[in-house]
């Protein structure tokens, strides 16, 4: 068991180091100088003044040292939790900016992923039992899962937001409110959260439902199901066994899907101008703020790695076979 | 039926959320809500979260820092071409190189200190730090002194009233008791989150998505100028995507949008509550000129005849009706904005100005020896070298990308091989500044008090290794530059003398075409009249000031728009 976790940890650590290195390289080997583009916005006429401002800010961002020193400094900063200083929000630390956006993204992602997974599995399992439901849910599920996140988001924003006018289409809360702990503000938060959540929920739902339906049909035709049936076990019991077995590939699927769901979430945020990491990435891109970009990507990578790790452990706990195999292997 | 419990719960949640979204739109003056009928919602200026309120960090300060909080001595009214006394009460030129400015009495900073001549002197002296963007003023200022509490005397070593007056109206005065003691480094990195200014608004709060200004009820202008700022709060939202902005504007969540919104013409035509300055094309007032800038150090773009042929080959109407669907107008061949009409030599333009004429373009190419010798459909240089030029516009600037495709196709039609390219903005700026490009489109110079700013942009010498703000085409012509310098020395109110010089400049400009004026980029401004009405428009009796929050436009009269708009339903 511990050897399994240890091995997994090593793989994740390696992935992390590679991800950080690539992450560090991207802004530094991309064309264009972040400091100069920041200064070009100031439209300074005097070339001497521009040179002095350039030198000053290059020093501030630590871009004047040799590359290997920059790389080591980046790791040192990373371990201290220091991701550098933002260009667009100079002189705010990148970490502060990201931490302001993270709650919004997590608030969207976690409910959307978990609820769609749970509900999708239930619907799928349900559909596998009833011909009529199967005939309706299956095609709907295929359409939903084939839908790009962004497109559904636009569709929802247009229909429920602009045409029906029931739900707000942009922002994290109404611009007429001051952030505070009041019913008015919280209800505004919820109503602004709902459409982005719904669009992610719906797209993810279809995939899980189809997967589950197929798995249940497969399991119900497996030998053990037939055997149980022959023994005269109640259908309820057989279905429960089938459901538990069908869950396992779905858990693996969750780990595999995380990355897709996450990028979908980033796009959805942009459509709804929701103040999470996706919108932050767009703003950072618009302002050539490589330091914020770098920090955000790092955050996303770490998040996906942690989530995968958790799923790995959950898998061991849920599936007795892996557990037995592992303890057997260790002995 | 166990498995239906969750979907049912979700459905219930949907209903609940919809219900509270419906109820949340109330208009009460609750503690946590900006009252809708006293709040102006704007967007279109901020491209990133508000970062600082430092009036010296030009181009980076938050929307309204200069204009709402910090104010200049004068405004410049582009409709009348007059300087409007603002913090100053009057000014005079006792000698040709001495400018005396008398300040208004009774103005205070928002922290209660009195505003006086020491503040003006200290602000100008901060410009002696090399990294302050207006430090070039000290190339021609000899001294600045406070004669008494209300009078400032500026003595020039070299008389450049046009350039000086540009500073006077475009740059604000900062309080000496706060900024006077700071070091250069402090000045250039101070976030200054609660700015102490003299202006009609004070900082209220901000998040990454918006910035809120609250009216300063003790503002001097209410008594002195009879300007009553109607909105109690101004909430400026950071730019979202075009779709989001369009949606918010139509839903009345945004009162004024200063974004370029493709297709806005259809909405203005179809929706009574959405208005812009003109009811029909071009809908918007012109804000600046978009130029096609050739790199005049490269062959064959260093040949005026070749540039002429290129200018004649561009079918501007196709660009205006295509990518812009009539939201812009073709520029005058001199490139000067309509507000500078007095400075345009119309007779000369009639004779020498270019216009779209493909046959003429072909004829000019032939006369100058550009011929298609190898039969590939494109001309070669007189020496027989093939010509392959690129036209760069920033990736993602969709209107310019489409326009550049039209220009390339037009040029190819007369035999000039131009290919449109869309590098990243950063890369383009690098290429542009270091002179490693063939052709670019640029519109960085805005409307101002004097056409001198445009000629400075076109002709400034000497050429540096990096050309960061002006003369991107690296056009070198001592004769015309000395004319531009003469123009800078013309007294600010002497339009006739200035027009005489601009006519001479235009003669050279139209013959040489160092840059080809394309169209007037609009001052994108569309308003929703549900909560605020009486927006500036062409209609008789309506205000004519600019309705925009863009930096630099407050000083061109946009600040008065806040006093002339009216709450709806009163």
PDB file of C-alpha atoms in Angstrom, chain A residues 23-130:
ATOM      1  CA  UNK A  23       6.099  26.932 -17.068  1.00  0.00           C
ATOM      2  CA  UNK A  24       9.194  28.929 -16.264  1.00  0.00           C
ATOM      3  CA  UNK A  25      10.473  28.686 -19.826  1.00  0.00           C
ATOM      4  CA  UNK A  26       7.357  29.874 -21.636  1.00  0.00           C
ATOM      5  CA  UNK A  27       7.430  33.571 -20.727  1.00  0.00           C
ATOM      6  CA  UNK A  28      11.193  33.804 -21.059  1.00  0.00           C
ATOM      7  CA  UNK A  29      11.458  32.338 -24.518  1.00  0.00           C
ATOM      8  CA  UNK A  30       8.378  33.976 -25.937  1.00  0.00           C
ATOM      9  CA  UNK A  31       8.903  36.879 -28.315  1.00  0.00           C
ATOM     10  CA  UNK A  32       8.474  40.305 -26.785  1.00  0.00           C
ATOM     11  CA  UNK A  33       9.695  41.902 -23.615  1.00  0.00           C
ATOM     12  CA  UNK A  34       7.082  42.224 -20.830  1.00  0.00           C
ATOM     13  CA  UNK A  35       8.770  45.283 -19.350  1.00  0.00           C
ATOM     14  CA  UNK A  36       8.921  47.091 -22.648  1.00  0.00           C
ATOM     15  CA  UNK A  37       5.290  46.384 -23.440  1.00  0.00           C
ATOM     16  CA  UNK A  38       4.318  47.634 -19.990  1.00  0.00           C
ATOM     17  CA  UNK A  39       6.222  50.841 -20.656  1.00  0.00           C
ATOM     18  CA  UNK A  40       4.895  51.183 -24.198  1.00  0.00           C
ATOM     19  CA  UNK A  41       1.496  51.801 -22.655  1.00  0.00           C
ATOM     20  CA  UNK A  42       2.907  54.824 -20.862  1.00  0.00           C
ATOM     21  CA  UNK A  43       3.887  56.353 -24.230  1.00  0.00           C
ATOM     22  CA  UNK A  44       6.977  58.029 -22.897  1.00  0.00           C
ATOM     23  CA  UNK A  45       8.434  60.374 -25.480  1.00  0.00           C
ATOM     24  CA  UNK A  46      11.922  60.741 -24.148  1.00  0.00           C
ATOM     25  CA  UNK A  47      14.204  57.805 -25.092  1.00  0.00           C
ATOM     26  CA  UNK A  48      16.551  58.454 -22.160  1.00  0.00           C
ATOM     27  CA  UNK A  49      13.673  58.427 -19.705  1.00  0.00           C
ATOM     28  CA  UNK A  50      12.385  55.247 -21.316  1.00  0.00           C
ATOM     29  CA  UNK A  51      15.755  53.527 -20.963  1.00  0.00           C
ATOM     30  CA  UNK A  52      15.936  54.425 -17.280  1.00  0.00           C
ATOM     31  CA  UNK A  53      12.404  53.214 -16.622  1.00  0.00           C
ATOM     32  CA  UNK A  54      13.222  50.032 -18.537  1.00  0.00           C
ATOM     33  CA  UNK A  55      16.319  49.345 -16.422  1.00  0.00           C
ATOM     34  CA  UNK A  56      14.416  50.030 -13.219  1.00  0.00           C
ATOM     35  CA  UNK A  57      11.571  47.635 -13.976  1.00  0.00           C
ATOM     36  CA  UNK A  58      13.840  44.936 -15.433  1.00  0.00           C
ATOM     37  CA  UNK A  59      15.606  44.922 -12.063  1.00  0.00           C
ATOM     38  CA  UNK A  60      12.312  44.778 -10.191  1.00  0.00           C
ATOM     39  CA  UNK A  61      11.190  41.723 -12.144  1.00  0.00           C
ATOM     40  CA  UNK A  62      14.597  40.078 -11.854  1.00  0.00           C
ATOM     41  CA  UNK A  63      15.083  39.782 -15.605  1.00  0.00           C
ATOM     42  CA  UNK A  64      18.616  41.175 -15.589  1.00  0.00           C
ATOM     43  CA  UNK A  65      20.359  38.097 -14.124  1.00  0.00           C
ATOM     44  CA  UNK A  66      21.694  35.073 -16.086  1.00  0.00           C
ATOM     45  CA  UNK A  67      19.085  32.466 -16.985  1.00  0.00           C
ATOM     46  CA  UNK A  68      20.283  29.726 -14.623  1.00  0.00           C
ATOM     47  CA  UNK A  69      20.161  32.166 -11.721  1.00  0.00           C
ATOM     48  CA  UNK A  70      16.637  33.169 -12.729  1.00  0.00           C
ATOM     49  CA  UNK A  71      15.674  29.502 -12.757  1.00  0.00           C
ATOM     50  CA  UNK A  72      17.074  28.831  -9.273  1.00  0.00           C
ATOM     51  CA  UNK A  73      15.539  32.036  -7.957  1.00  0.00           C
ATOM     52  CA  UNK A  74      12.210  30.916  -9.375  1.00  0.00           C
ATOM     53  CA  UNK A  75      12.369  27.620  -7.468  1.00  0.00           C
ATOM     54  CA  UNK A  76      13.507  29.362  -4.310  1.00  0.00           C
ATOM     55  CA  UNK A  77      10.624  31.791  -4.596  1.00  0.00           C
ATOM     56  CA  UNK A  78       8.204  28.993  -5.367  1.00  0.00           C
ATOM     57  CA  UNK A  79       9.142  27.068  -2.207  1.00  0.00           C
ATOM     58  CA  UNK A  80       8.634  30.240  -0.184  1.00  0.00           C
ATOM     59  CA  UNK A  81       5.244  30.701  -1.851  1.00  0.00           C
ATOM     60  CA  UNK A  82       6.520  33.748  -3.744  1.00  0.00           C
ATOM     61  CA  UNK A  83       5.508  33.826  -7.402  1.00  0.00           C
ATOM     62  CA  UNK A  84       6.911  37.255  -8.172  1.00  0.00           C
ATOM     63  CA  UNK A  85       5.310  40.600  -8.930  1.00  0.00           C
ATOM     64  CA  UNK A  86       2.551  41.269 -11.440  1.00  0.00           C
ATOM     65  CA  UNK A  87       3.097  43.539 -14.427  1.00  0.00           C
ATOM     66  CA  UNK A  88      -0.492  44.608 -14.971  1.00  0.00           C
ATOM     67  CA  UNK A  89      -1.132  45.172 -11.257  1.00  0.00           C
ATOM     68  CA  UNK A  90       2.352  46.392 -10.434  1.00  0.00           C
ATOM     69  CA  UNK A  91       3.487  46.183  -7.609  1.00  0.00           C
ATOM     70  CA  UNK A  92       1.084  43.548  -6.269  1.00  0.00           C
ATOM     71  CA  UNK A  93       2.394  39.999  -5.649  1.00  0.00           C
ATOM     72  CA  UNK A  94       1.138  37.408  -8.135  1.00  0.00           C
ATOM     73  CA  UNK A  95       0.051  35.043  -5.363  1.00  0.00           C
ATOM     74  CA  UNK A  96      -2.366  37.597  -3.883  1.00  0.00           C
ATOM     75  CA  UNK A  97      -3.960  38.151  -7.271  1.00  0.00           C
ATOM     76  CA  UNK A  98      -4.394  34.436  -7.882  1.00  0.00           C
ATOM     77  CA  UNK A  99      -5.772  33.804  -4.412  1.00  0.00           C
ATOM     78  CA  UNK A 100      -8.507  36.363  -5.094  1.00  0.00           C
ATOM     79  CA  UNK A 101      -9.650  34.364  -8.137  1.00  0.00           C
ATOM     80  CA  UNK A 102      -9.297  30.839  -6.782  1.00  0.00           C
ATOM     81  CA  UNK A 103     -12.468  30.785  -4.634  1.00  0.00           C
ATOM     82  CA  UNK A 104     -14.595  31.641  -7.668  1.00  0.00           C
ATOM     83  CA  UNK A 105     -13.070  28.919  -9.824  1.00  0.00           C
ATOM     84  CA  UNK A 106     -13.253  26.287  -7.083  1.00  0.00           C
ATOM     85  CA  UNK A 107     -16.814  27.346  -6.295  1.00  0.00           C
ATOM     86  CA  UNK A 108     -17.713  26.599  -9.914  1.00  0.00           C
ATOM     87  CA  UNK A 109     -15.566  23.536 -10.479  1.00  0.00           C
ATOM     88  CA  UNK A 110     -16.140  21.396  -7.409  1.00  0.00           C
ATOM     89  CA  UNK A 111     -19.959  21.447  -7.463  1.00  0.00           C
ATOM     90  CA  UNK A 112     -20.028  21.100 -11.247  1.00  0.00           C
ATOM     91  CA  UNK A 113     -17.662  18.113 -11.317  1.00  0.00           C
ATOM     92  CA  UNK A 114     -19.049  16.284  -8.302  1.00  0.00           C
ATOM     93  CA  UNK A 115     -22.737  16.902  -8.945  1.00  0.00           C
ATOM     94  CA  UNK A 116     -22.522  16.055 -12.641  1.00  0.00           C
ATOM     95  CA  UNK A 117     -20.623  12.886 -11.783  1.00  0.00           C
ATOM     96  CA  UNK A 118     -23.113  11.781  -9.131  1.00  0.00           C
ATOM     97  CA  UNK A 119     -26.217  12.773 -11.044  1.00  0.00           C
ATOM     98  CA  UNK A 120     -24.847  11.488 -14.345  1.00  0.00           C
ATOM     99  CA  UNK A 121     -24.092   8.082 -12.866  1.00  0.00           C
ATOM    100  CA  UNK A 122     -27.557   7.841 -11.365  1.00  0.00           C
ATOM    101  CA  UNK A 123     -29.277   8.798 -14.566  1.00  0.00           C
ATOM    102  CA  UNK A 124     -27.120   6.403 -16.569  1.00  0.00           C
ATOM    103  CA  UNK A 125     -27.812   3.526 -14.234  1.00  0.00           C
ATOM    104  CA  UNK A 126     -31.481   4.344 -14.302  1.00  0.00           C
ATOM    105  CA  UNK A 127     -31.557   4.554 -18.087  1.00  0.00           C
ATOM    106  CA  UNK A 128     -29.979   1.129 -18.474  1.00  0.00           C
ATOM    107  CA  UNK A 129     -33.033  -0.457 -16.876  1.00  0.00           C
ATOM    108  CA  UNK A 130     -35.838   1.158 -18.842  1.00  0.00           C
TER     109      UNK A 130
END
